[in-house]
CSV table of C-alpha atoms and ligand atoms in Angstrom, one decimal:
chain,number,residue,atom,x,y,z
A,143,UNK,CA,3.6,-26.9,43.5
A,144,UNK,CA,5.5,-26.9,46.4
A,145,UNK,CA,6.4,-24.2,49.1
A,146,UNK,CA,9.4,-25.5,50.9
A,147,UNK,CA,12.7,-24.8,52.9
A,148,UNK,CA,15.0,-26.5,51.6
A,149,UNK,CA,19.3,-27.3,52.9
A,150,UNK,CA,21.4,-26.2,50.7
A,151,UNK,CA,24.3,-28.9,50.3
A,152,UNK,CA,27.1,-27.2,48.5
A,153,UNK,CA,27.9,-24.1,46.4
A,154,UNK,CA,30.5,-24.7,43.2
A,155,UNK,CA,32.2,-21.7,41.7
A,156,UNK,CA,32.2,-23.2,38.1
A,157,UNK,CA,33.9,-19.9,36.9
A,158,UNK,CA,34.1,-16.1,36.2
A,159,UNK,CA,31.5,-15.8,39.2
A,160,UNK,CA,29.1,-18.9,38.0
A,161,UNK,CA,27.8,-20.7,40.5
A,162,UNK,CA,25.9,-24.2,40.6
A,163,UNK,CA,23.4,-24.5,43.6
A,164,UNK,CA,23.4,-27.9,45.0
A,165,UNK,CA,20.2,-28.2,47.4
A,166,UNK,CA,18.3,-31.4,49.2
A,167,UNK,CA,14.7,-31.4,48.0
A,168,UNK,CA,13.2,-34.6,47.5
A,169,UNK,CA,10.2,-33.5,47.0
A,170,UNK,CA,10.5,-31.1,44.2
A,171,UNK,CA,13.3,-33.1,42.7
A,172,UNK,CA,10.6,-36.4,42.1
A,173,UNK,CA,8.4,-34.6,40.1
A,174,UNK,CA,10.6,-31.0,38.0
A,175,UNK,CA,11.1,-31.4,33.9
A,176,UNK,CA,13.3,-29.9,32.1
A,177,UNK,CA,12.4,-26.3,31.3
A,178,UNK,CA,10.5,-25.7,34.4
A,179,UNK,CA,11.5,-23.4,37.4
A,180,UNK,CA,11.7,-22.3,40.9
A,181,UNK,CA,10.8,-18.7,42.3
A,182,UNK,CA,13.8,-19.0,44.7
A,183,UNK,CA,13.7,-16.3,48.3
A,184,UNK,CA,16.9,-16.0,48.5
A,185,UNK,CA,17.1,-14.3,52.1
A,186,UNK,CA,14.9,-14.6,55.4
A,187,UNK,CA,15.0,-10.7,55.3
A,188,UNK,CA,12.1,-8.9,53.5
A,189,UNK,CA,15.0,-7.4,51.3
A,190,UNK,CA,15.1,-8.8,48.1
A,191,UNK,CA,11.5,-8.2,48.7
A,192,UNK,CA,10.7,-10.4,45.5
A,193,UNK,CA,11.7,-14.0,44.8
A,194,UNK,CA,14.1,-14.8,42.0
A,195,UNK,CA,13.5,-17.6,38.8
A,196,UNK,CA,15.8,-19.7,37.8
A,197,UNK,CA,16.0,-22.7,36.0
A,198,UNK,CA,16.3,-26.1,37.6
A,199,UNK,CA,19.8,-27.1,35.7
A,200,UNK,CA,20.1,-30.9,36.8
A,201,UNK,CA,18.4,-33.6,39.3
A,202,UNK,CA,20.1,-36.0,40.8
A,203,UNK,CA,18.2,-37.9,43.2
A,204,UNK,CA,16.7,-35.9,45.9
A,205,UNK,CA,19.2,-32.7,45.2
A,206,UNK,CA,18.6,-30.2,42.8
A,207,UNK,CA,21.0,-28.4,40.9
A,208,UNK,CA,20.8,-24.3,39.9
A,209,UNK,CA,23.2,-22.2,37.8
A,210,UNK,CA,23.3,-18.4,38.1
A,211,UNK,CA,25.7,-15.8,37.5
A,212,UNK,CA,26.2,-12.6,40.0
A,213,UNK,CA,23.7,-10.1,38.3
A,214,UNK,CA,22.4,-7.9,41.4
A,215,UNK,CA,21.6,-8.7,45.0
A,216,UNK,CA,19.8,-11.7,44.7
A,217,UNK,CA,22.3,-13.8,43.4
A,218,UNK,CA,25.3,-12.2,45.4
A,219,UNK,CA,23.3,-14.0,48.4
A,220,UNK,CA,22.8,-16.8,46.7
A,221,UNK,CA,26.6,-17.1,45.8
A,222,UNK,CA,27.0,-17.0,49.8
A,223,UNK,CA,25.1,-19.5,51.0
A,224,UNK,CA,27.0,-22.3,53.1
A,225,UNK,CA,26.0,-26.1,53.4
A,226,UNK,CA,22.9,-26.2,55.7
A,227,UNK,CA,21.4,-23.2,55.0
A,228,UNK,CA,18.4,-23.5,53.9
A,229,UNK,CA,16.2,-21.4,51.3
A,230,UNK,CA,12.8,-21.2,50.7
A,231,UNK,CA,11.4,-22.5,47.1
A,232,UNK,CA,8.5,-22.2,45.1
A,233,UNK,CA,7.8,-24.7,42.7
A,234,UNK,CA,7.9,-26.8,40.4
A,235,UNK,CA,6.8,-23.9,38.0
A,236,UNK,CA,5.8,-23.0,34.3
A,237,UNK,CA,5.9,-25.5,31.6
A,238,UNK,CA,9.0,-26.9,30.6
A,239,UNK,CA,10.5,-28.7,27.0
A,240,UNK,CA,8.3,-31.4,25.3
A,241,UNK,CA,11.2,-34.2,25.0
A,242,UNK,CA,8.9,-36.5,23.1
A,243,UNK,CA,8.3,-36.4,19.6
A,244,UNK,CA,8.9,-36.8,16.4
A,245,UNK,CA,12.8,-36.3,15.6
A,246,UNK,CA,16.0,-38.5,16.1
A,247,UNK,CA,18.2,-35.7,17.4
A,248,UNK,CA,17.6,-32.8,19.6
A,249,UNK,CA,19.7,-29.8,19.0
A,250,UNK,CA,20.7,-27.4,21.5
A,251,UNK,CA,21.5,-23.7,20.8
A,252,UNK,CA,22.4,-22.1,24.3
A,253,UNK,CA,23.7,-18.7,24.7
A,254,UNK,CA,25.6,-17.2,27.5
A,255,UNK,CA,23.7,-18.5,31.2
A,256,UNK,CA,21.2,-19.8,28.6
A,257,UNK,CA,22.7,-23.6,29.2
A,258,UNK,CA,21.4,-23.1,32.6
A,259,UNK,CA,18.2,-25.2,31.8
A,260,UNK,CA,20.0,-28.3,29.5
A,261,UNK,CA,22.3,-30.1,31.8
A,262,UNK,CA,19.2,-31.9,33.2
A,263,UNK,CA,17.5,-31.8,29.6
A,264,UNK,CA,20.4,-33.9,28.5
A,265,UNK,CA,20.1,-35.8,31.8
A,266,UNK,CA,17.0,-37.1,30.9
A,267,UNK,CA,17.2,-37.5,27.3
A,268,UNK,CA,19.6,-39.9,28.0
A,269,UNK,CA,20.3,-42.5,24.9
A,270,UNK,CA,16.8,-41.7,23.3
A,271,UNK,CA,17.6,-39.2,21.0
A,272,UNK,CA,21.1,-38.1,19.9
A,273,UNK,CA,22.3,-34.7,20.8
A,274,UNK,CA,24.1,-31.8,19.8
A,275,UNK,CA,25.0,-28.7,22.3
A,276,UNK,CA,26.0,-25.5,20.3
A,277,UNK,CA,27.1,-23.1,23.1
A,278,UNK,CA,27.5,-19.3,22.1
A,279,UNK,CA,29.3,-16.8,24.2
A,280,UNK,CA,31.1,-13.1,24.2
A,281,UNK,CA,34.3,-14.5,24.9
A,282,UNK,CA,36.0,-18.2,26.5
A,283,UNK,CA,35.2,-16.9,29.7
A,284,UNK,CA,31.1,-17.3,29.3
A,285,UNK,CA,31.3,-20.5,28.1
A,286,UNK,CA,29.8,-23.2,30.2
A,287,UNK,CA,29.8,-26.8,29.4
A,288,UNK,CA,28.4,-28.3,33.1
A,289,UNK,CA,26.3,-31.4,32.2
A,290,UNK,CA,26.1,-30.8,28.1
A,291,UNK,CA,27.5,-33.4,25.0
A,292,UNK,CA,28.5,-33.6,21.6
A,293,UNK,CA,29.4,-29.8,22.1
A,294,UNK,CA,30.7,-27.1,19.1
A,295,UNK,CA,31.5,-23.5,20.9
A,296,UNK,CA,31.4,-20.1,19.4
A,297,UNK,CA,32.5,-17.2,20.6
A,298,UNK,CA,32.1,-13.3,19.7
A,299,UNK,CA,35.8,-12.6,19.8
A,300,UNK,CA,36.6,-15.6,18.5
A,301,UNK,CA,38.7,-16.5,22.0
A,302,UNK,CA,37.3,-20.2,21.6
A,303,UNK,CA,35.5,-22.4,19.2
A,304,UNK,CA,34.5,-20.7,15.6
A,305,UNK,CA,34.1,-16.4,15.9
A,306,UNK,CA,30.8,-15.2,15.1
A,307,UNK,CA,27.5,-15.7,17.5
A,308,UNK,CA,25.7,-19.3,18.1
A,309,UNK,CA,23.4,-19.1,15.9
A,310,UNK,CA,25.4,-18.5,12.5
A,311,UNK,CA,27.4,-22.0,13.9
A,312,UNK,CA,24.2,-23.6,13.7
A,313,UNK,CA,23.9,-21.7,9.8
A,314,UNK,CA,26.7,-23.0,9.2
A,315,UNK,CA,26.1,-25.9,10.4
A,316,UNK,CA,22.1,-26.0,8.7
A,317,UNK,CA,22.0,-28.3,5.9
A,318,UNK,CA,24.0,-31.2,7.5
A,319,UNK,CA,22.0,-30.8,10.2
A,320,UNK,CA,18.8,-31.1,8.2
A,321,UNK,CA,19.3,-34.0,6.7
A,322,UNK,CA,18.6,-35.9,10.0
A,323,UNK,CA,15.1,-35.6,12.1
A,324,UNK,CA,16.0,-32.4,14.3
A,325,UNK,CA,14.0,-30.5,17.0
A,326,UNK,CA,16.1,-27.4,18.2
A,327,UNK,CA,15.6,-26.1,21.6
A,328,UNK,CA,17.0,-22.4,22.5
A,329,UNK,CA,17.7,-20.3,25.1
A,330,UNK,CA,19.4,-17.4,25.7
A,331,UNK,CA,19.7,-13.5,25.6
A,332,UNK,CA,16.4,-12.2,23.5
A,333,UNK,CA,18.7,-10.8,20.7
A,334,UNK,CA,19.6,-14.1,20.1
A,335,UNK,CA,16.0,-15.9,20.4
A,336,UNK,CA,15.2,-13.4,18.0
A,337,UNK,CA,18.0,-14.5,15.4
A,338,UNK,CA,16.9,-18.0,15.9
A,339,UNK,CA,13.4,-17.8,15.0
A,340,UNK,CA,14.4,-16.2,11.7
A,341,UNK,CA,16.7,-19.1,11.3
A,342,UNK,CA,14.0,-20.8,11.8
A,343,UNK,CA,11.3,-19.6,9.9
A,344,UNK,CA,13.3,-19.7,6.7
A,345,UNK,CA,14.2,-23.3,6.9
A,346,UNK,CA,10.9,-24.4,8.4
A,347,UNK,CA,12.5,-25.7,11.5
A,348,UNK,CA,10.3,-27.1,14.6
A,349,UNK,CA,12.1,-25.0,17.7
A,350,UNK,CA,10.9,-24.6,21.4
A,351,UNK,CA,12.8,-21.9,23.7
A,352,UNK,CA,12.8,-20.9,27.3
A,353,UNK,CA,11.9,-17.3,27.7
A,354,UNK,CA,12.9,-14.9,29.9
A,355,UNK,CA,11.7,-11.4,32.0
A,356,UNK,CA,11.4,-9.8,35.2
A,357,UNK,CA,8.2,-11.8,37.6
A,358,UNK,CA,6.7,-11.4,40.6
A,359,UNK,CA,4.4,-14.1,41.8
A,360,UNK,CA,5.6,-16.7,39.1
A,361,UNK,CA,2.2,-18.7,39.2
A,362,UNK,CA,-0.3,-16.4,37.1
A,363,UNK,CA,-1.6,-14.0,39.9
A,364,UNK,CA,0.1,-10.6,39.4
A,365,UNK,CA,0.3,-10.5,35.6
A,366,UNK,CA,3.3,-9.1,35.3
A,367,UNK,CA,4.9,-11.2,32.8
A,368,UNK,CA,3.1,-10.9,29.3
A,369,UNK,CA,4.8,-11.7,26.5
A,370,UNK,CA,2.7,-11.4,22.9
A,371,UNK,CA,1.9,-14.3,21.2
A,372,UNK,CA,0.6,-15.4,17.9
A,373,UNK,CA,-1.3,-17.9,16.4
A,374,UNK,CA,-3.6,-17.4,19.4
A,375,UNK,CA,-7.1,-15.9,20.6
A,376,UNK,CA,-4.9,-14.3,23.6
A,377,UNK,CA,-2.7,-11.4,22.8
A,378,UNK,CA,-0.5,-11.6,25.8
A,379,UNK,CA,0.6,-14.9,27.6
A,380,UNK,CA,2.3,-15.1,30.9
A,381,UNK,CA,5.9,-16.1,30.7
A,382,UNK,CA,5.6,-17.7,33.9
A,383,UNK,CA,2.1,-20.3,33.4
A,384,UNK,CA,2.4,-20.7,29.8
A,385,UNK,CA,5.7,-20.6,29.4
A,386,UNK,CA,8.9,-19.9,30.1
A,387,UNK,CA,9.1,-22.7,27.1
A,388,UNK,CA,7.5,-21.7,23.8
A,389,UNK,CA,7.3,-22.8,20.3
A,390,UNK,CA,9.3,-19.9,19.4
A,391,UNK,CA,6.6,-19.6,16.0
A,392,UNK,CA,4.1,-18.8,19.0
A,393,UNK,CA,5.4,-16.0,20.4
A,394,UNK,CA,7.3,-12.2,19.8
A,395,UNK,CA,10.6,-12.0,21.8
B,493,LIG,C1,12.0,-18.4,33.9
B,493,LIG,C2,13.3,-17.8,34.2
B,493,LIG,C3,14.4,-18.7,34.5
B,493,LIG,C4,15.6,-18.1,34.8
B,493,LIG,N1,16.6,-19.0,35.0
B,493,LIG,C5,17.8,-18.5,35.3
B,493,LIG,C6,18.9,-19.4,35.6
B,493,LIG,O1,18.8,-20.6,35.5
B,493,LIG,N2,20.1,-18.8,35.9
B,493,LIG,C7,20.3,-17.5,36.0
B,493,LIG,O2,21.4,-17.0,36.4
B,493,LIG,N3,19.3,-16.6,35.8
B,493,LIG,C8,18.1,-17.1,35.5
B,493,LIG,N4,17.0,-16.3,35.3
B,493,LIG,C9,17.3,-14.8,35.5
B,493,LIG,C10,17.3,-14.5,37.0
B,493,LIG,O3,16.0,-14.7,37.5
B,493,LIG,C11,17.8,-13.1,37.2
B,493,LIG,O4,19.1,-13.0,36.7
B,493,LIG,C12,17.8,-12.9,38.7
B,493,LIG,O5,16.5,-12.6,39.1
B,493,LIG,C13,18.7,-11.7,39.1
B,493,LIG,O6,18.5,-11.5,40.4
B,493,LIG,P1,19.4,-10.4,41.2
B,493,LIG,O7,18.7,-10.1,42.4
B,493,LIG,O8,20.8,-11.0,41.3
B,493,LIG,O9,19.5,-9.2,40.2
B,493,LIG,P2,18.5,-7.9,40.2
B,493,LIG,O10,19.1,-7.0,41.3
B,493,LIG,O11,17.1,-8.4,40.3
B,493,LIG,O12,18.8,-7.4,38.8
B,493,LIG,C14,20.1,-6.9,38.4
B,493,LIG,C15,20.1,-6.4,37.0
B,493,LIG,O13,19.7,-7.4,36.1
B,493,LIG,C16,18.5,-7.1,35.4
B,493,LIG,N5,17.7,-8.4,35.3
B,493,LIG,C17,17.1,-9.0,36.3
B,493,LIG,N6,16.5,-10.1,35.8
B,493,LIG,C18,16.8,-10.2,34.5
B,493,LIG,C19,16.4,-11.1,33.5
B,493,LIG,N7,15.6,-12.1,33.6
B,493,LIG,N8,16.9,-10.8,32.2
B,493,LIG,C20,17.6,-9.7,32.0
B,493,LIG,N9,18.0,-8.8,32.9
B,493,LIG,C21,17.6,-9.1,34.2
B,493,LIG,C22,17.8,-6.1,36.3
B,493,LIG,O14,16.9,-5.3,35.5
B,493,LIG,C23,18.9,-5.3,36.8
B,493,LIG,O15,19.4,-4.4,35.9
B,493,LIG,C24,15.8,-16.7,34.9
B,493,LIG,C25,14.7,-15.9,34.7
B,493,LIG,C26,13.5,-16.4,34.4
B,493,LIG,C27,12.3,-15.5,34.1
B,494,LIG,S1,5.1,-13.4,37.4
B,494,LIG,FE1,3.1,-13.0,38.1
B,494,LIG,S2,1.8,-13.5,36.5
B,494,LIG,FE2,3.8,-14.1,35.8
């Protein structure tokens, strides 16, 4: 785990006030998976007091990529930053996807700002497993397809791709899809974790998702980000150390 400044080299309004993050930082960008995260200080001043997650999104050599959307302060700085500035990062952080495995294809299910994390998933899977990206939003205008293949959209107002929410396009999609070797990996707002993990209870599927929730320290120390689990001695885990990834059988979202 690293404490660094880092230079940021470039700031790309993708859309609809989403943002990618380009930033030089060898050192962290050698050794991040996918999955994992950075507790990002996104001003010198001691306001935001508290550092902010995110995802890393992509690598690419020494730079590393992150995708946010203008929630609150913190990212309304972040969306200002200018080539040469540089921010201070925490990480690599948390554990991240398992990529190995037994399956042939991985299957994405990303809602909204959830694609943040799969750009650089799908980066590094490279041609060792086949994918397919299933990207859910409210309307065209939170759909996001920076970095991500073999993509079917949904939409809630039916504005692009099939209407409904993500996961009933993977339902529909279910039975073709089970008839290869599939690990699906989610992420997204909690109402739709919550959908997938009944999806995949009933049809017995083997699915890891990247969990979200307010932190603090981001390492383990303040315990501020529990998160009930089953299937083990622990009632709580921390989002932040043993997660943000989680078979989503392990935990209640
Ligand atoms: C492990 C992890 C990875 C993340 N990765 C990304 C990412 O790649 N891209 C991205 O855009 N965001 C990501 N987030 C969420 C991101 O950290 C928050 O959106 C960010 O902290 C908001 O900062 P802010 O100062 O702009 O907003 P704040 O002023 O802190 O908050 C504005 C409003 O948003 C609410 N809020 C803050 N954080 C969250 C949250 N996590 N979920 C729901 N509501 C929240 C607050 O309660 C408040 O109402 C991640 C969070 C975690 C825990
Ligand atoms: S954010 Fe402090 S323990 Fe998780």
């Amino acid at each position: 785990m690293f404490i660094i400044k880092a230079p940021v080299e470039k700031v790309i309004e993708l859309k609809n006030h989403i943002f990618i993050l380009k930033i030089f930082a060898s050192e962290i960008a050698s050794i991040i998976n996918p999955g994992e995260f950075l507790n990002v200080k996104v001003a010198e001043s001691t306001f935001p007091l508290l550092r902010r997650p995110f995802s890393v999104c992509d690598v690419e050599g020494d730079f590393i990529f992150l995708m946010f959307n203008i929630l609150g302060e913190g990212t309304k700085i972040l969306a200002h930053k200018h080539k040469g500035d540089l921010i201070d990062l925490l990480g690599p952080l948390g554990k991240g996807f398992n990529l190995e495995g037994d399956y042939d294809t991985a299957i994405i299910v990303a809602g909204g700002l959830g694609v943040a994390p799969f750009p650089y998933f799908t980066r590094k899977i490279g041609d060792s497993k086949e994918i397919h990206s299933f990207i859910g939003g409210k309307t065209d205008k939170d759909i996001i397809t920076y970095g991500m293949k073999n993509i079917t959209i949904s939409t809630d107002d039916g504005s692009l791709g099939i209407r409904g929410n993500v996961v009933e396009l993977v339902e529909q999609n279910i039975e073709r899809l089970k008839s290869e070797r599939i690990k699906i990996f989610g992420c997204g707002p909690n109402a739709m974790l919550r959908k997938l993990r009944e999806l995949c209870t009933s049809h017995n599927l083997n699915c890891e998702v990247s969990t979200e929730c307010a932190m603090a320290c981001g390492f383990g120390i303040c315990q501020g980000c529990p998160i009930e689990s089953v299937n083990s001695p622990e009632r709580y885990k921390l989002v932040c150390k043993d997660g943000p990834v989680f078979n989503i059988k392990d935990v209640i979202i």
